[in-house]
PDB file of C-alpha atoms in Angstrom:
ATOM      1  CA  MET A 200       0.000   0.000   0.000  1.00  0.00           C
ATOM      2  CA  ASP A 201       1.381   3.360  -1.023  1.00  0.00           C
ATOM      3  CA  ILE A 202       0.921   5.726   1.925  1.00  0.00           C
ATOM      4  CA  SER A 203       2.290   8.807   0.168  1.00  0.00           C
ATOM      5  CA  GLU A 204       0.250  11.345  -1.799  1.00  0.00           C
ATOM      6  CA  ARG A 205      -3.011   9.773  -0.685  1.00  0.00           C
ATOM      7  CA  THR A 206      -6.134  11.498   0.606  1.00  0.00           C
ATOM      8  CA  VAL A 207      -7.032   9.774   3.857  1.00  0.00           C
ATOM      9  CA  LEU A 208      -9.999   9.977   6.214  1.00  0.00           C
ATOM     10  CA  ILE A 209      -9.476   8.435   9.654  1.00  0.00           C
ATOM     11  CA  VAL A 210     -12.752   8.104  11.534  1.00  0.00           C
ATOM     12  CA  GLY A 211     -11.898   7.894  15.213  1.00  0.00           C
ATOM     13  CA  GLY A 212      -8.634   9.675  14.548  1.00  0.00           C
ATOM     14  CA  THR A 213      -8.781  12.503  17.077  1.00  0.00           C
ATOM     15  CA  SER A 214      -6.776  10.648  19.732  1.00  0.00           C
ATOM     16  CA  GLY A 215      -4.649   7.595  20.460  1.00  0.00           C
ATOM     17  CA  ILE A 216      -3.725   5.177  17.702  1.00  0.00           C
ATOM     18  CA  GLY A 217      -5.874   7.001  15.153  1.00  0.00           C
ATOM     19  CA  LEU A 218      -4.201  10.350  15.689  1.00  0.00           C
ATOM     20  CA  GLY A 219      -0.763   8.746  15.665  1.00  0.00           C
ATOM     21  CA  LEU A 220      -1.550   6.980  12.398  1.00  0.00           C
ATOM     22  CA  ALA A 221      -2.863  10.224  10.908  1.00  0.00           C
ATOM     23  CA  ARG A 222       0.398  11.993  11.625  1.00  0.00           C
ATOM     24  CA  ARG A 223       2.368   9.126  10.062  1.00  0.00           C
ATOM     25  CA  PHE A 224       0.340   9.455   6.849  1.00  0.00           C
ATOM     26  CA  VAL A 225       0.961  13.213   6.856  1.00  0.00           C
ATOM     27  CA  ALA A 226       4.692  12.645   7.350  1.00  0.00           C
ATOM     28  CA  ALA A 227       4.642  10.343   4.316  1.00  0.00           C
ATOM     29  CA  GLY A 228       3.162  13.113   2.175  1.00  0.00           C
ATOM     30  CA  SER A 229      -0.561  12.373   2.331  1.00  0.00           C
ATOM     31  CA  THR A 230      -3.485  14.695   2.952  1.00  0.00           C
ATOM     32  CA  VAL A 231      -5.343  13.581   6.082  1.00  0.00           C
ATOM     33  CA  ILE A 232      -8.719  14.396   7.600  1.00  0.00           C
ATOM     34  CA  VAL A 233      -9.496  13.072  11.064  1.00  0.00           C
ATOM     35  CA  GLY A 234     -13.047  12.565  12.234  1.00  0.00           C
ATOM     36  CA  GLY A 235     -14.564  12.242  15.672  1.00  0.00           C
ATOM     37  CA  ARG A 236     -16.916  13.753  18.199  1.00  0.00           C
ATOM     38  CA  ASN A 237     -14.206  15.835  19.904  1.00  0.00           C
ATOM     39  CA  THR A 238     -12.369  17.527  17.054  1.00  0.00           C
ATOM     40  CA  GLY A 239     -11.396  20.479  19.267  1.00  0.00           C
ATOM     41  CA  ARG A 240      -8.530  18.464  20.718  1.00  0.00           C
ATOM     42  CA  VAL A 241      -6.759  18.419  17.302  1.00  0.00           C
ATOM     43  CA  ASP A 242      -5.260  21.678  16.070  1.00  0.00           C
ATOM     44  CA  ASP A 243      -2.632  20.470  13.585  1.00  0.00           C
ATOM     45  CA  LEU A 244      -4.822  18.479  11.170  1.00  0.00           C
ATOM     46  CA  GLU A 245      -7.978  18.995   9.157  1.00  0.00           C
ATOM     47  CA  THR A 246     -10.998  17.639  11.020  1.00  0.00           C
ATOM     48  CA  VAL A 247     -14.617  16.694  10.497  1.00  0.00           C
ATOM     49  CA  GLU A 248     -17.176  16.139  13.217  1.00  0.00           C
ATOM     50  CA  ILE A 249     -18.704  12.658  13.112  1.00  0.00           C
ATOM     51  CA  ASP A 250     -20.578  10.517  15.604  1.00  0.00           C
ATOM     52  CA  VAL A 251     -20.628   6.944  14.317  1.00  0.00           C
ATOM     53  CA  ALA A 252     -23.606   6.106  16.551  1.00  0.00           C
ATOM     54  CA  ASP A 253     -25.666   8.663  14.586  1.00  0.00           C
ATOM     55  CA  PRO A 254     -26.412   7.686  10.960  1.00  0.00           C
ATOM     56  CA  ASP A 255     -27.254  11.291  10.016  1.00  0.00           C
ATOM     57  CA  SER A 256     -23.918  12.483  11.372  1.00  0.00           C
ATOM     58  CA  ILE A 257     -22.099   9.953   9.199  1.00  0.00           C
ATOM     59  CA  VAL A 258     -23.925  11.113   6.062  1.00  0.00           C
ATOM     60  CA  ARG A 259     -23.207  14.777   6.850  1.00  0.00           C
ATOM     61  CA  ALA A 260     -19.533  14.034   7.435  1.00  0.00           C
ATOM     62  CA  ARG A 261     -19.287  12.020   4.211  1.00  0.00           C
ATOM     63  CA  ASP A 262     -20.822  14.816   2.165  1.00  0.00           C
ATOM     64  CA  GLU A 263     -18.571  17.407   3.781  1.00  0.00           C
ATOM     65  CA  VAL A 264     -15.401  15.397   3.239  1.00  0.00           C
ATOM     66  CA  LEU A 265     -16.176  14.482  -0.372  1.00  0.00           C
ATOM     67  CA  ALA A 266     -17.105  18.089  -1.191  1.00  0.00           C
ATOM     68  CA  ARG A 267     -13.688  19.208   0.062  1.00  0.00           C
ATOM     69  CA  HIS A 268     -11.766  16.159  -1.130  1.00  0.00           C
ATOM     70  CA  PRO A 269     -13.374  14.458  -4.142  1.00  0.00           C
ATOM     71  CA  GLY A 270     -10.152  12.482  -4.580  1.00  0.00           C
ATOM     72  CA  LEU A 271     -10.507  10.701  -1.235  1.00  0.00           C
ATOM     73  CA  ASP A 272      -8.989   7.249  -1.701  1.00  0.00           C
ATOM     74  CA  VAL A 273      -8.308   5.843   1.791  1.00  0.00           C
ATOM     75  CA  VAL A 274     -10.871   5.422   4.578  1.00  0.00           C
ATOM     76  CA  VAL A 275      -9.837   4.119   7.997  1.00  0.00           C
ATOM     77  CA  THR A 276     -12.661   3.339  10.426  1.00  0.00           C
ATOM     78  CA  MET A 277     -11.547   2.833  14.017  1.00  0.00           C
ATOM     79  CA  SER A 278     -14.037   4.482  16.382  1.00  0.00           C
ATOM     80  CA  GLY A 279     -14.520   2.335  19.446  1.00  0.00           C
ATOM     81  CA  VAL A 280     -15.277   2.098  23.141  1.00  0.00           C
ATOM     82  CA  MET A 281     -14.059  -0.430  25.728  1.00  0.00           C
ATOM     83  CA  LEU A 282     -16.593  -0.852  28.532  1.00  0.00           C
ATOM     84  CA  VAL A 283     -16.422  -3.144  31.546  1.00  0.00           C
ATOM     85  CA  GLU A 284     -19.522  -5.331  32.002  1.00  0.00           C
ATOM     86  CA  ASP A 285     -20.789  -7.528  34.820  1.00  0.00           C
ATOM     87  CA  LEU A 286     -22.862 -10.188  33.065  1.00  0.00           C
ATOM     88  CA  ARG A 287     -24.512 -11.157  36.373  1.00  0.00           C
ATOM     89  CA  ASP A 288     -26.115  -7.711  36.434  1.00  0.00           C
ATOM     90  CA  PRO A 289     -28.881  -7.266  33.817  1.00  0.00           C
ATOM     91  CA  ALA A 290     -28.074  -3.554  33.738  1.00  0.00           C
ATOM     92  CA  HIS A 291     -24.974  -4.409  31.693  1.00  0.00           C
ATOM     93  CA  ILE A 292     -27.195  -4.323  28.597  1.00  0.00           C
ATOM     94  CA  THR A 293     -26.698  -0.554  28.460  1.00  0.00           C
ATOM     95  CA  GLN A 294     -22.938  -0.986  28.025  1.00  0.00           C
ATOM     96  CA  ALA A 295     -23.497  -3.815  25.554  1.00  0.00           C
ATOM     97  CA  GLU A 296     -25.831  -1.788  23.351  1.00  0.00           C
ATOM     98  CA  THR A 297     -23.491   1.205  23.366  1.00  0.00           C
ATOM     99  CA  THR A 298     -20.549  -0.995  22.422  1.00  0.00           C
ATOM    100  CA  ILE A 299     -22.353  -2.649  19.509  1.00  0.00           C
ATOM    101  CA  ALA A 300     -23.743   0.670  18.273  1.00  0.00           C
ATOM    102  CA  ILE A 301     -20.296   2.264  18.108  1.00  0.00           C
ATOM    103  CA  ASN A 302     -17.851  -0.558  17.457  1.00  0.00           C
ATOM    104  CA  LEU A 303     -19.817  -2.747  15.065  1.00  0.00           C
ATOM    105  CA  LEU A 304     -22.731  -0.787  13.612  1.00  0.00           C
ATOM    106  CA  GLY A 305     -20.636   2.380  13.495  1.00  0.00           C
ATOM    107  CA  THR A 306     -17.971   0.585  11.470  1.00  0.00           C
ATOM    108  CA  ILE A 307     -20.558  -0.840   9.069  1.00  0.00           C
ATOM    109  CA  ARG A 308     -22.228   2.542   8.589  1.00  0.00           C
ATOM    110  CA  VAL A 309     -18.953   4.317   7.827  1.00  0.00           C
ATOM    111  CA  ILE A 310     -18.036   1.626   5.305  1.00  0.00           C
ATOM    112  CA  ASP A 311     -21.487   1.871   3.699  1.00  0.00           C
ATOM    113  CA  ALA A 312     -21.164   5.644   3.449  1.00  0.00           C
ATOM    114  CA  PHE A 313     -17.870   5.637   1.534  1.00  0.00           C
ATOM    115  CA  THR A 314     -17.832   2.358  -0.405  1.00  0.00           C
ATOM    116  CA  PRO A 315     -19.894   3.684  -3.357  1.00  0.00           C
ATOM    117  CA  HIS A 316     -17.448   6.571  -3.784  1.00  0.00           C
ATOM    118  CA  LEU A 317     -14.413   4.277  -3.776  1.00  0.00           C
ATOM    119  CA  ILE A 318     -16.035   1.852  -6.225  1.00  0.00           C
ATOM    120  CA  GLU A 319     -17.024   4.703  -8.532  1.00  0.00           C
ATOM    121  CA  ARG A 320     -13.476   6.062  -8.628  1.00  0.00           C
ATOM    122  CA  GLY A 321     -12.221   2.566  -9.476  1.00  0.00           C
ATOM    123  CA  GLY A 322      -9.995   1.953  -6.494  1.00  0.00           C
ATOM    124  CA  GLY A 323      -8.861   2.866  -3.036  1.00  0.00           C
ATOM    125  CA  ASN A 324      -8.330   1.362   0.385  1.00  0.00           C
ATOM    126  CA  LEU A 325     -10.656   0.583   3.262  1.00  0.00           C
ATOM    127  CA  ILE A 326      -8.948  -0.149   6.579  1.00  0.00           C
ATOM    128  CA  THR A 327     -10.911  -1.555   9.489  1.00  0.00           C
ATOM    129  CA  VAL A 328      -9.480  -1.719  12.998  1.00  0.00           C
ATOM    130  CA  THR A 329     -10.254  -4.652  15.261  1.00  0.00           C
ATOM    131  CA  SER A 330      -8.220  -5.894  18.241  1.00  0.00           C
ATOM    132  CA  GLY A 331      -6.270  -8.840  19.530  1.00  0.00           C
ATOM    133  CA  ILE A 332      -9.242  -9.240  21.872  1.00  0.00           C
ATOM    134  CA  ALA A 333     -11.328 -10.251  18.841  1.00  0.00           C
ATOM    135  CA  PHE A 334      -9.340 -13.493  18.807  1.00  0.00           C
ATOM    136  CA  LEU A 335      -8.541 -13.881  22.518  1.00  0.00           C
ATOM    137  CA  PRO A 336     -11.430 -12.534  24.634  1.00  0.00           C
ATOM    138  CA  PHE A 337     -10.919 -10.399  27.720  1.00  0.00           C
ATOM    139  CA  PRO A 338     -13.828 -11.564  29.921  1.00  0.00           C
ATOM    140  CA  LEU A 339     -14.063  -8.237  31.752  1.00  0.00           C
ATOM    141  CA  MET A 340     -15.144  -6.611  28.460  1.00  0.00           C
ATOM    142  CA  PRO A 341     -17.269  -9.285  26.776  1.00  0.00           C
ATOM    143  CA  THR A 342     -19.219  -7.176  24.287  1.00  0.00           C
ATOM    144  CA  TYR A 343     -16.071  -5.345  23.237  1.00  0.00           C
ATOM    145  CA  ALA A 344     -14.574  -8.702  22.266  1.00  0.00           C
ATOM    146  CA  ALA A 345     -17.777  -9.735  20.494  1.00  0.00           C
ATOM    147  CA  SER A 346     -17.986  -6.446  18.587  1.00  0.00           C
ATOM    148  CA  LYS A 347     -14.404  -6.666  17.377  1.00  0.00           C
ATOM    149  CA  ALA A 348     -14.856 -10.307  16.375  1.00  0.00           C
ATOM    150  CA  GLY A 349     -17.875  -9.113  14.420  1.00  0.00           C
ATOM    151  CA  VAL A 350     -15.835  -6.437  12.642  1.00  0.00           C
ATOM    152  CA  HIS A 351     -13.246  -9.091  11.742  1.00  0.00           C
ATOM    153  CA  ALA A 352     -15.889 -11.335  10.188  1.00  0.00           C
ATOM    154  CA  TYR A 353     -17.512  -8.389   8.407  1.00  0.00           C
ATOM    155  CA  THR A 354     -14.145  -7.314   7.016  1.00  0.00           C
ATOM    156  CA  GLU A 355     -13.566 -10.782   5.565  1.00  0.00           C
ATOM    157  CA  SER A 356     -16.931 -10.656   3.783  1.00  0.00           C
ATOM    158  CA  LEU A 357     -16.368  -7.081   2.628  1.00  0.00           C
ATOM    159  CA  ARG A 358     -13.062  -8.061   1.042  1.00  0.00           C
ATOM    160  CA  ALA A 359     -14.718 -10.918  -0.814  1.00  0.00           C
ATOM    161  CA  GLN A 360     -17.593  -8.764  -2.049  1.00  0.00           C
ATOM    162  CA  LEU A 361     -15.333  -5.935  -3.239  1.00  0.00           C
ATOM    163  CA  ALA A 362     -12.978  -8.237  -5.142  1.00  0.00           C
ATOM    164  CA  GLY A 363     -12.547  -6.952  -8.679  1.00  0.00           C
ATOM    165  CA  THR A 364     -13.630  -3.377  -7.870  1.00  0.00           C
ATOM    166  CA  GLY A 365     -10.115  -2.070  -7.264  1.00  0.00           C
ATOM    167  CA  VAL A 366     -10.970  -1.334  -3.620  1.00  0.00           C
ATOM    168  CA  GLU A 367      -8.599  -3.139  -1.262  1.00  0.00           C
ATOM    169  CA  VAL A 368      -9.681  -4.075   2.264  1.00  0.00           C
ATOM    170  CA  THR A 369      -7.169  -4.337   5.112  1.00  0.00           C
ATOM    171  CA  GLU A 370      -7.697  -5.167   8.779  1.00  0.00           C
ATOM    172  CA  LEU A 371      -5.453  -3.614  11.405  1.00  0.00           C
ATOM    173  CA  ILE A 372      -5.339  -5.777  14.549  1.00  0.00           C
ATOM    174  CA  PRO A 373      -3.686  -3.945  17.468  1.00  0.00           C
ATOM    175  CA  PRO A 374      -2.708  -5.406  20.826  1.00  0.00           C
ATOM    176  CA  ALA A 375      -2.817  -3.157  23.892  1.00  0.00           C
ATOM    177  CA  VAL A 376      -1.056   0.093  23.003  1.00  0.00           C
ATOM    178  CA  ALA A 377       0.100   2.694  25.523  1.00  0.00           C
ATOM    179  CA  THR A 378      -2.519   5.370  24.910  1.00  0.00           C
ATOM    180  CA  ALA A 379      -5.324   6.772  27.078  1.00  0.00           C
ATOM    181  CA  GLY A 380      -3.721   5.434  30.241  1.00  0.00           C
ATOM    182  CA  GLN A 381      -3.389   1.844  28.986  1.00  0.00           C
ATOM    183  CA  GLU A 382       0.209   1.808  30.119  1.00  0.00           C
ATOM    184  CA  GLN A 383      -0.938   2.402  33.721  1.00  0.00           C
ATOM    185  CA  VAL A 384      -3.162  -0.690  33.843  1.00  0.00           C
ATOM    186  CA  ASN A 385      -1.280  -2.937  31.433  1.00  0.00           C
ATOM    187  CA  PRO A 386       2.520  -2.973  31.672  1.00  0.00           C
ATOM    188  CA  ALA A 387       2.608  -5.055  28.473  1.00  0.00           C
ATOM    189  CA  ALA A 388       1.020  -2.261  26.416  1.00  0.00           C
ATOM    190  CA  LEU A 389       3.215  -1.386  23.439  1.00  0.00           C
ATOM    191  CA  PRO A 390       4.705   2.110  23.185  1.00  0.00           C
ATOM    192  CA  LEU A 391       2.698   4.025  20.586  1.00  0.00           C
ATOM    193  CA  ASP A 392       5.657   5.015  18.411  1.00  0.00           C
ATOM    194  CA  GLY A 393       7.011   1.473  18.284  1.00  0.00           C
ATOM    195  CA  PHE A 394       3.579   0.137  17.375  1.00  0.00           C
ATOM    196  CA  LEU A 395       3.184   2.720  14.604  1.00  0.00           C
ATOM    197  CA  ASP A 396       6.656   1.959  13.235  1.00  0.00           C
ATOM    198  CA  GLU A 397       5.624  -1.664  12.761  1.00  0.00           C
ATOM    199  CA  VAL A 398       2.233  -0.765  11.315  1.00  0.00           C
ATOM    200  CA  ILE A 399       3.655   1.592   8.691  1.00  0.00           C
ATOM    201  CA  GLU A 400       6.280  -0.960   7.697  1.00  0.00           C
ATOM    202  CA  LEU A 401       3.624  -3.664   7.283  1.00  0.00           C
ATOM    203  CA  LEU A 402       1.223  -1.380   5.418  1.00  0.00           C
ATOM    204  CA  SER A 403       4.006  -0.416   3.015  1.00  0.00           C
ATOM    205  CA  GLU A 404       4.799  -4.004   2.041  1.00  0.00           C
ATOM    206  CA  ASN A 405       3.961  -5.067  -1.497  1.00  0.00           C
ATOM    207  CA  PRO A 406       1.561  -6.735  -1.508  1.00  0.00           C
ATOM    208  CA  THR A 407       0.045  -5.547   1.752  1.00  0.00           C
ATOM    209  CA  SER A 408      -1.242  -8.395   3.888  1.00  0.00           C
ATOM    210  CA  ASN A 409      -4.978  -8.661   4.477  1.00  0.00           C
ATOM    211  CA  GLU A 410      -4.232  -8.461   8.213  1.00  0.00           C
ATOM    212  CA  ILE A 411      -1.747  -6.051   9.767  1.00  0.00           C
ATOM    213  CA  LEU A 412      -0.270  -7.991  12.687  1.00  0.00           C
ATOM    214  CA  VAL A 413       2.501  -6.434  14.748  1.00  0.00           C
ATOM    215  CA  LYS A 414       4.654  -8.892  16.701  1.00  0.00           C
ATOM    216  CA  GLY A 415       2.910  -8.024  19.966  1.00  0.00           C
ATOM    217  CA  VAL A 416      -0.471  -9.299  18.747  1.00  0.00           C
ATOM    218  CA  LEU A 417       0.625 -12.633  17.290  1.00  0.00           C
ATOM    219  CA  MET A 418       0.039 -14.462  20.591  1.00  0.00           C
ATOM    220  CA  HIS A 419      -3.590 -13.291  20.508  1.00  0.00           C
ATOM    221  CA  ARG A 420      -4.237 -13.923  16.828  1.00  0.00           C
ATOM    222  CA  TRP A 421      -2.862 -17.458  16.807  1.00  0.00           C
ATOM    223  CA  ALA A 422      -3.706 -18.631  20.341  1.00  0.00           C
ATOM    224  CA  GLU A 423      -6.112 -21.340  19.166  1.00  0.00           C
ATOM    225  CA  ARG A 424      -3.698 -22.580  16.514  1.00  0.00           C
ATOM    226  CA  ASP A 425      -0.820 -22.624  18.994  1.00  0.00           C
ATOM    227  CA  GLY A 426      -2.766 -24.408  21.746  1.00  0.00           C
ATOM    228  CA  THR A 427      -2.449 -21.546  24.242  1.00  0.00           C
ATOM    229  CA  TYR A 428      -6.034 -20.267  24.031  1.00  0.00           C
ATOM    230  CA  ALA A 429      -7.536 -21.884  27.156  1.00  0.00           C
ATOM    231  CA  GLU A 430      -4.580 -20.958  29.336  1.00  0.00           C
ATOM    232  CA  LEU A 431      -4.569 -17.346  28.189  1.00  0.00           C
ATOM    233  CA  VAL A 432      -8.329 -16.909  28.601  1.00  0.00           C
ATOM    234  CA  GLU A 433      -8.067 -18.344  32.117  1.00  0.00           C
ATOM    235  CA  ARG A 434      -5.290 -15.910  32.902  1.00  0.00           C
ATOM    236  CA  ARG A 435      -7.335 -13.012  31.573  1.00  0.00           C
ATOM    237  CA  SER A 436     -10.362 -14.160  33.570  1.00  0.00           C
ATOM    238  CA  ARG A 437      -8.556 -13.266  36.792  1.00  0.00           C
ATOM    239  CA  SER A 438      -9.498  -9.651  36.103  1.00  0.00           C
ATOM    240  CA  LEU A 439     -13.108 -10.560  36.974  1.00  0.00           C
ATOM    241  CA  SER A 440     -12.099 -10.357  40.630  1.00  0.00           C
ATOM    242  CA  THR A 441     -12.239  -6.584  40.284  1.00  0.00           C
ATOM    243  CA  LEU A 442     -16.018  -6.648  39.776  1.00  0.00           C
ATOM    244  CA  PRO A 443     -18.199  -5.793  42.811  1.00  0.00           C
ATOM    245  CA  GLY A 444     -18.972  -8.778  44.986  1.00  0.00           C
ATOM    246  CA  ARG A 445     -16.457 -11.123  43.339  1.00  0.00           C
TER     247      ARG A 445
END
């Protein structure tokens, strides 16, 4: 994937991995627009307000971006929330619904909004962002894992359906990365710059792999294949002791 002289929209790019990736595309010579609900926190990049839980907001953002940048040829969709849930408490459904609305339906809606444009121009790149947790659940955040597994499956189908259109579909699968305080709760979280170095190197390979897997996520992605799945899920289940009454 050529990351230079592209026109890139990163939905969910106003902080963390998304913002870091945006700046890497800019450094490579691309024009970048970042979208999110809190665009005021970004003052060095072009922004567009978008709430992926609101279908009308997505349509407005699409029309605004394409009016300004009719040559848009890369769309990255990575908006997401990670919410703790206690499945013994029926009230968890609120967190579950929010997670699905943003992580899964939000991803699908963004893809739907921009796919016709990319097909019409005869090519481009769609990049979805899942998580190592899609392949190795973290029981403290069950719907997060389910939503990301859903995005993975949807991405596979999207790639198959867009074959022959010139639109390439890539899935970025991060492990824990040291943003938004992750480094305080997870000592194994990767430094952001190191993670981005690996991602850009993998994206720039020819041909680009369908899945962008940095070294730190391989243990998650291939846990079932490697026979470590049950042990790792059990280890991750220890976090359930932090729930009230456990």
